[in-house]
Short mmCIF file of C-alpha atoms in Angstrom, two decimals:
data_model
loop_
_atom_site.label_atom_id
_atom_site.label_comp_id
_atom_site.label_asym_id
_atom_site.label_seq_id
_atom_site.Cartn_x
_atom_site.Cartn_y
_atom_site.Cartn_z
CA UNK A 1 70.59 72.96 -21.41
CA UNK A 2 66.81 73.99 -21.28
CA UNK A 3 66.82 72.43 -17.94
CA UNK A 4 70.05 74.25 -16.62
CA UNK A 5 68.64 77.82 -17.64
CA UNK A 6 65.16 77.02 -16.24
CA UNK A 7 67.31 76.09 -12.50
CA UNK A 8 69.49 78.91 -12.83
CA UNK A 9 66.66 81.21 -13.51
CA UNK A 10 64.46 79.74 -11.28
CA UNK A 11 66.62 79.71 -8.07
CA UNK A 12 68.20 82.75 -8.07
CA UNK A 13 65.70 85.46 -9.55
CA UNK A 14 61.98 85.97 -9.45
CA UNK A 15 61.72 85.60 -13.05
CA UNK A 16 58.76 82.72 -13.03
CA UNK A 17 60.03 79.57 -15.36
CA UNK A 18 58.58 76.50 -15.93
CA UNK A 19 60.26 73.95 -13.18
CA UNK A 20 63.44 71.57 -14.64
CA UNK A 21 62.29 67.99 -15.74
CA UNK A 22 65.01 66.67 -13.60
CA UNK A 23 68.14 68.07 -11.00
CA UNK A 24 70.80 66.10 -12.04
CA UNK A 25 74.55 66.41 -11.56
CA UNK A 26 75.11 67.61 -15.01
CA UNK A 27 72.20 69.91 -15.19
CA UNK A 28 73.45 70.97 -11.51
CA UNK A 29 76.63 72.20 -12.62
CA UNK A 30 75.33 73.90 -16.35
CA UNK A 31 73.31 75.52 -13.70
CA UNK A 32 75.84 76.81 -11.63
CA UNK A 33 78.05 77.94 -14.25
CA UNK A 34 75.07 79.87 -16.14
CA UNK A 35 74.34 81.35 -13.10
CA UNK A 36 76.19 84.84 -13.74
CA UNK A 37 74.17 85.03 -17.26
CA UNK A 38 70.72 83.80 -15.52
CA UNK A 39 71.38 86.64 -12.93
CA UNK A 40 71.33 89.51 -15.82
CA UNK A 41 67.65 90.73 -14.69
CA UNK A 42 68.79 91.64 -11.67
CA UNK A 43 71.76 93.56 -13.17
CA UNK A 44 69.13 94.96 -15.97
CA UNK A 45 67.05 95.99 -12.83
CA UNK A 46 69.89 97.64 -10.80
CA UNK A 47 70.71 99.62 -14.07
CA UNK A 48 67.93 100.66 -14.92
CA UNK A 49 67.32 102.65 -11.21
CA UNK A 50 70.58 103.73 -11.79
CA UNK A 51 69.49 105.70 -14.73
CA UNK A 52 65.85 106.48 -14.01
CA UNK A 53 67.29 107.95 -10.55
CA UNK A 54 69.97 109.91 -12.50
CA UNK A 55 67.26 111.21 -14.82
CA UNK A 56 64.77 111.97 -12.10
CA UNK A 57 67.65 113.51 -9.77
CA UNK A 58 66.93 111.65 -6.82
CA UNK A 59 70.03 111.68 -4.45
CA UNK A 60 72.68 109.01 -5.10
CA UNK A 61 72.81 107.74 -1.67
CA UNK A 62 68.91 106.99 -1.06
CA UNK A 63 69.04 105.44 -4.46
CA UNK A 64 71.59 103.08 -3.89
CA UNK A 65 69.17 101.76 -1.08
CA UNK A 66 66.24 101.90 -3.52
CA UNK A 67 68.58 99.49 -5.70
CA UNK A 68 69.61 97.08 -2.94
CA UNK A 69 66.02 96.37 -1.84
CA UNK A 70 64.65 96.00 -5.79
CA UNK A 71 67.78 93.38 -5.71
CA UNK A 72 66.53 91.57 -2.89
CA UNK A 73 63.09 91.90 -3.97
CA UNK A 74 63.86 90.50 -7.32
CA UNK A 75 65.94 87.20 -6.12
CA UNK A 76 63.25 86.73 -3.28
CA UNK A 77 66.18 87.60 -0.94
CA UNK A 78 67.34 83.86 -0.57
CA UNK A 79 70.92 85.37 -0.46
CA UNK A 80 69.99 87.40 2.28
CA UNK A 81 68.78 84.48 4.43
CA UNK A 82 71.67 83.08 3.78
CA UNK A 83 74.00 85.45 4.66
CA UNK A 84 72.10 85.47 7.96
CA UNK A 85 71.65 81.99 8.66
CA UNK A 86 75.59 81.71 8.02
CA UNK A 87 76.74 84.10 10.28
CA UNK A 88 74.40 83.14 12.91
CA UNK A 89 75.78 79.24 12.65
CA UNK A 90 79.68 80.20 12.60
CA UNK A 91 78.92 82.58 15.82
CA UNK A 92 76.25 79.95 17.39
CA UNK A 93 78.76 77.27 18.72
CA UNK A 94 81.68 75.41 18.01
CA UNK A 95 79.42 72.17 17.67
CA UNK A 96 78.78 71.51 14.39
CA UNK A 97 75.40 70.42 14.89
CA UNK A 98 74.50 72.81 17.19
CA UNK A 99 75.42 75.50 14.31
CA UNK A 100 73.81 73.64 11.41
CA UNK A 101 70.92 73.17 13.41
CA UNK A 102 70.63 77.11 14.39
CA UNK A 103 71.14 78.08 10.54
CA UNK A 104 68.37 75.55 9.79
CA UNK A 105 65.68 77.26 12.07
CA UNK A 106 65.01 80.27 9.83
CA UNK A 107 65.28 82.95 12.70
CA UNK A 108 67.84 85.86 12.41
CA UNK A 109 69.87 86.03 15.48
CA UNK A 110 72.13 89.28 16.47
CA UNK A 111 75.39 87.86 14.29
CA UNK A 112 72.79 87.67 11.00
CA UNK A 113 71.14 90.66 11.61
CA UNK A 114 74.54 92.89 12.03
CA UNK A 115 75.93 90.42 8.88
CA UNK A 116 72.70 92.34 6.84
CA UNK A 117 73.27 95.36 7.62
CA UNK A 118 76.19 96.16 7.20
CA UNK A 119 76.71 94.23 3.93
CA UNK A 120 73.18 95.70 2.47
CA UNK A 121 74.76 99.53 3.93
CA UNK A 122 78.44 98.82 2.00
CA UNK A 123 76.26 97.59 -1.12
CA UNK A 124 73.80 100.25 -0.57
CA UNK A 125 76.46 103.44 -0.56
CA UNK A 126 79.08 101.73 -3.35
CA UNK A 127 75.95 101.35 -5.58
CA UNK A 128 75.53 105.30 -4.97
CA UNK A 129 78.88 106.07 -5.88
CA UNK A 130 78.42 103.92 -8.79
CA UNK A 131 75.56 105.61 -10.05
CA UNK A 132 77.40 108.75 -10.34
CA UNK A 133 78.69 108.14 -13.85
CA UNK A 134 76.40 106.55 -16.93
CA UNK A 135 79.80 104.89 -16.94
CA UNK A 136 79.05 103.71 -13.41
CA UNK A 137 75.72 102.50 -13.75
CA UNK A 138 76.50 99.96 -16.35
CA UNK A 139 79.50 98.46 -14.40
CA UNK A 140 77.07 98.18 -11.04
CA UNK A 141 74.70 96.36 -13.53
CA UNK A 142 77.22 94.08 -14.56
CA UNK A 143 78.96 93.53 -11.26
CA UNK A 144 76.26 92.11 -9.82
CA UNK A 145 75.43 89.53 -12.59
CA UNK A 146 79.27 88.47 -12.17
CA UNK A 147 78.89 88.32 -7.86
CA UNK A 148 77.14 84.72 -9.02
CA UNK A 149 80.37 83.36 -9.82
CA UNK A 150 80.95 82.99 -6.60
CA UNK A 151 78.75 79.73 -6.90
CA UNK A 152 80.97 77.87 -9.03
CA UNK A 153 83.61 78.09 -5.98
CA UNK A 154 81.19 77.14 -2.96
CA UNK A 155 80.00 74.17 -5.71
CA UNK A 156 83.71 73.37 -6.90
CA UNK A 157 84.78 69.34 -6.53
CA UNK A 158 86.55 69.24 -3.51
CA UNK A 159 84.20 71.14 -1.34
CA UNK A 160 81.84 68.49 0.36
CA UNK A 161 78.23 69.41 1.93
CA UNK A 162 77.89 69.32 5.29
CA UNK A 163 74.59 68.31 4.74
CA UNK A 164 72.90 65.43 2.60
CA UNK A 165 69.49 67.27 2.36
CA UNK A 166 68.31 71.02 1.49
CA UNK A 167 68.95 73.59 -1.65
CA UNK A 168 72.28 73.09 -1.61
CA UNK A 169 73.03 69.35 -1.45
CA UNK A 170 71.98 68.77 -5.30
CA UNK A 171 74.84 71.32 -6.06
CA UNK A 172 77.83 70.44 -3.92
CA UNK A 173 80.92 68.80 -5.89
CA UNK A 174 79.34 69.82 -9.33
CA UNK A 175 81.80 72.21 -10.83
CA UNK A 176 84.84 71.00 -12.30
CA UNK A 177 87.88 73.07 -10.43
CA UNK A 178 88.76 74.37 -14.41
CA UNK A 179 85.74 75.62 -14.87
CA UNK A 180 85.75 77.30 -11.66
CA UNK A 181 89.01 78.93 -12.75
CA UNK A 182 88.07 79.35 -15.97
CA UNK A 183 84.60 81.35 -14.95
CA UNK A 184 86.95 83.52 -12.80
CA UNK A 185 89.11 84.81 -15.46
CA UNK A 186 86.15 85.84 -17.64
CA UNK A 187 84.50 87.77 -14.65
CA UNK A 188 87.71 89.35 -14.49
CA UNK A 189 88.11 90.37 -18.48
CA UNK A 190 84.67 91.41 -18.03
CA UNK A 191 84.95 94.05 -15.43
CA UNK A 192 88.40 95.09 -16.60
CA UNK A 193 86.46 95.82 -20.09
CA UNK A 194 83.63 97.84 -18.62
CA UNK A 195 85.35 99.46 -15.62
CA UNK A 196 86.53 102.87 -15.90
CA UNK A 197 90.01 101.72 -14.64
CA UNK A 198 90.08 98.84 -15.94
CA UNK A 199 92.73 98.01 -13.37
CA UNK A 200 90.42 98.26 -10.57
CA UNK A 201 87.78 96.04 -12.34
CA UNK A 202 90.19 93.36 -12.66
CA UNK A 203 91.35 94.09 -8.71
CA UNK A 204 87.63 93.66 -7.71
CA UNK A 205 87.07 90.50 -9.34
CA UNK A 206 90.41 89.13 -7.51
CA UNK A 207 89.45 90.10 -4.14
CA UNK A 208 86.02 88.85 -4.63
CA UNK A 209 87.05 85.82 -5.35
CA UNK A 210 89.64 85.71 -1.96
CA UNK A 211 86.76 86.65 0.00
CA UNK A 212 84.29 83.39 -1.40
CA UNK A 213 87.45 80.99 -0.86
CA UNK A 214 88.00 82.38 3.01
CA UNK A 215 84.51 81.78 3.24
CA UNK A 216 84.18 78.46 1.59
CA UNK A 217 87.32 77.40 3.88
CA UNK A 218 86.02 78.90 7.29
CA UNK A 219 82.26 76.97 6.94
CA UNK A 220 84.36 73.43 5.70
CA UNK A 221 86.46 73.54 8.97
CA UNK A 222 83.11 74.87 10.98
CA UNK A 223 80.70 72.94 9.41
CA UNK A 224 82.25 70.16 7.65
CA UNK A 225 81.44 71.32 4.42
CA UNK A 226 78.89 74.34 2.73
CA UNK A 227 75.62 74.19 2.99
CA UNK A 228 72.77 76.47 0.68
CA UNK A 229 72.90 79.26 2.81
CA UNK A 230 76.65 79.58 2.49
CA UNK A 231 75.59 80.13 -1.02
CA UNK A 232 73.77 83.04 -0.60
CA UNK A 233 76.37 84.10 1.77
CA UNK A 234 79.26 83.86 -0.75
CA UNK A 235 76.96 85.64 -3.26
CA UNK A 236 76.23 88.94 -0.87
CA UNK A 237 80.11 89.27 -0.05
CA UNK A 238 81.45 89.05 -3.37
CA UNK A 239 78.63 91.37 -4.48
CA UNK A 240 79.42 94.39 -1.72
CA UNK A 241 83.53 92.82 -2.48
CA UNK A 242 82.98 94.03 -6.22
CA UNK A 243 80.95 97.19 -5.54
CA UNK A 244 82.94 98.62 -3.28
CA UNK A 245 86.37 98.08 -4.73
CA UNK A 246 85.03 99.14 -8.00
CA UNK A 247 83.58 102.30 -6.31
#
């Protein structure tokens, strides 16, 4: 379990751990699953601009920017790159490796770069709203700590890897489908618990969780299968998903 939390940890924050003795399966998929609890720096982080900016009485808007880019700052905006890399590669070409190869080289093209934007903006101005309420701030804290679910569905058995190397190749097929489920349900307890309307909490979660399966089904028939950088991608959508429904 060590192992699993130091991966977690490790991969998707810029918390520095010690490195995992070994990436097996099983530590793979502990990894994946823990991921929502190993992501609760970054919600700490988000909260607490929420209330230093509320205390200070910087404008809402300009802070929910401030928030976004401490976000990316503190997961070394991996999700980011791929969020751009996988836009780029489903607007590239219809041949597959033509698109795997153009999400491979690194370089934002106009597809990843408009994908950014206006994902980071809808993140950027629901976080805002969010911050509104001391109410508000704790639920954008949380919400993003339960956006990492969204890897137990791109790493569910059943989705294959269109790739046999890079980050995302020692994940692919980990998750049992249950515990993908399962994962789900609690996100969606969760936010119905801490939401304000608990009704819309539960609502986010649900549409969230549409948006990572239309993803993970759009890249399969593009690419053959997810990659790493479908990762990130699911874990940006269901993020501005969540914010903005909850907002």
């Amino acid at each position: 379990m060590r192992d699993a939390w130091r991966l977690a940890t490790g991969t998707l924050t810029a918390v520095p751990v010690a490195a995992p003795r070994a990436v097996t399966p099983a530590v793979a998929r502990s990894a994946m699953l823990l991921a929502p609890l190993a992501a609760l720096p970054l919600g700490l982080l988000v909260a607490g601009i929420g209330l230093a900016g509320r205390e200070l009485g910087i404008p809402l808007s300009p802070l929910g920017f401030v928030a976004v880019g401490a976000l990316a700052a503190g997961s070394r905006a991996l999700h980011l790159d791929g969020l751009s890399d996988t836009a780029d590669g489903l607007t590239a070409s219809y041949d597959v490796k033509r698109s795997l190869a153009v999400m491979k080289s690194g370089t934002a093209g106009p597809a990843g770069v408009v994908a950014v934007v206006v994902t980071l903006g809808a993140q950027a101005l629901a976080l805002g709203t969010l911050f509104g309420s001391l109410r508000g701030v704790v639920l954008a804290g949380v919400l993003v700590c339960l956006s990492r679910c969204a890897l137990a569905i791109t790493c569910a058995r059943g989705v294959p890897g269109a790739r046999t190397d890079g980050l995302g190749s020692s994940y692919t097929g980990t998750v049992p489908r249950a515990a993908t489920v399962t994962v789900w349900i609690v996100a969606a307890s969760v936010a119905g618990l801490v939401a304000p309307v608990p009704l819309r909490g539960v609502v986010a979660v649900a549409l969230a969780a549409v948006v990572v399966v239309a993803l993970v089904r759009r890249t399969v028939r593009r690419f053959g299968g997810v990659t790493g950088d479908v990762f990130g991608a699911a874990i940006e959508l269901a993020l501005a998903t969540l914010l903005v429904v909850a907002a």
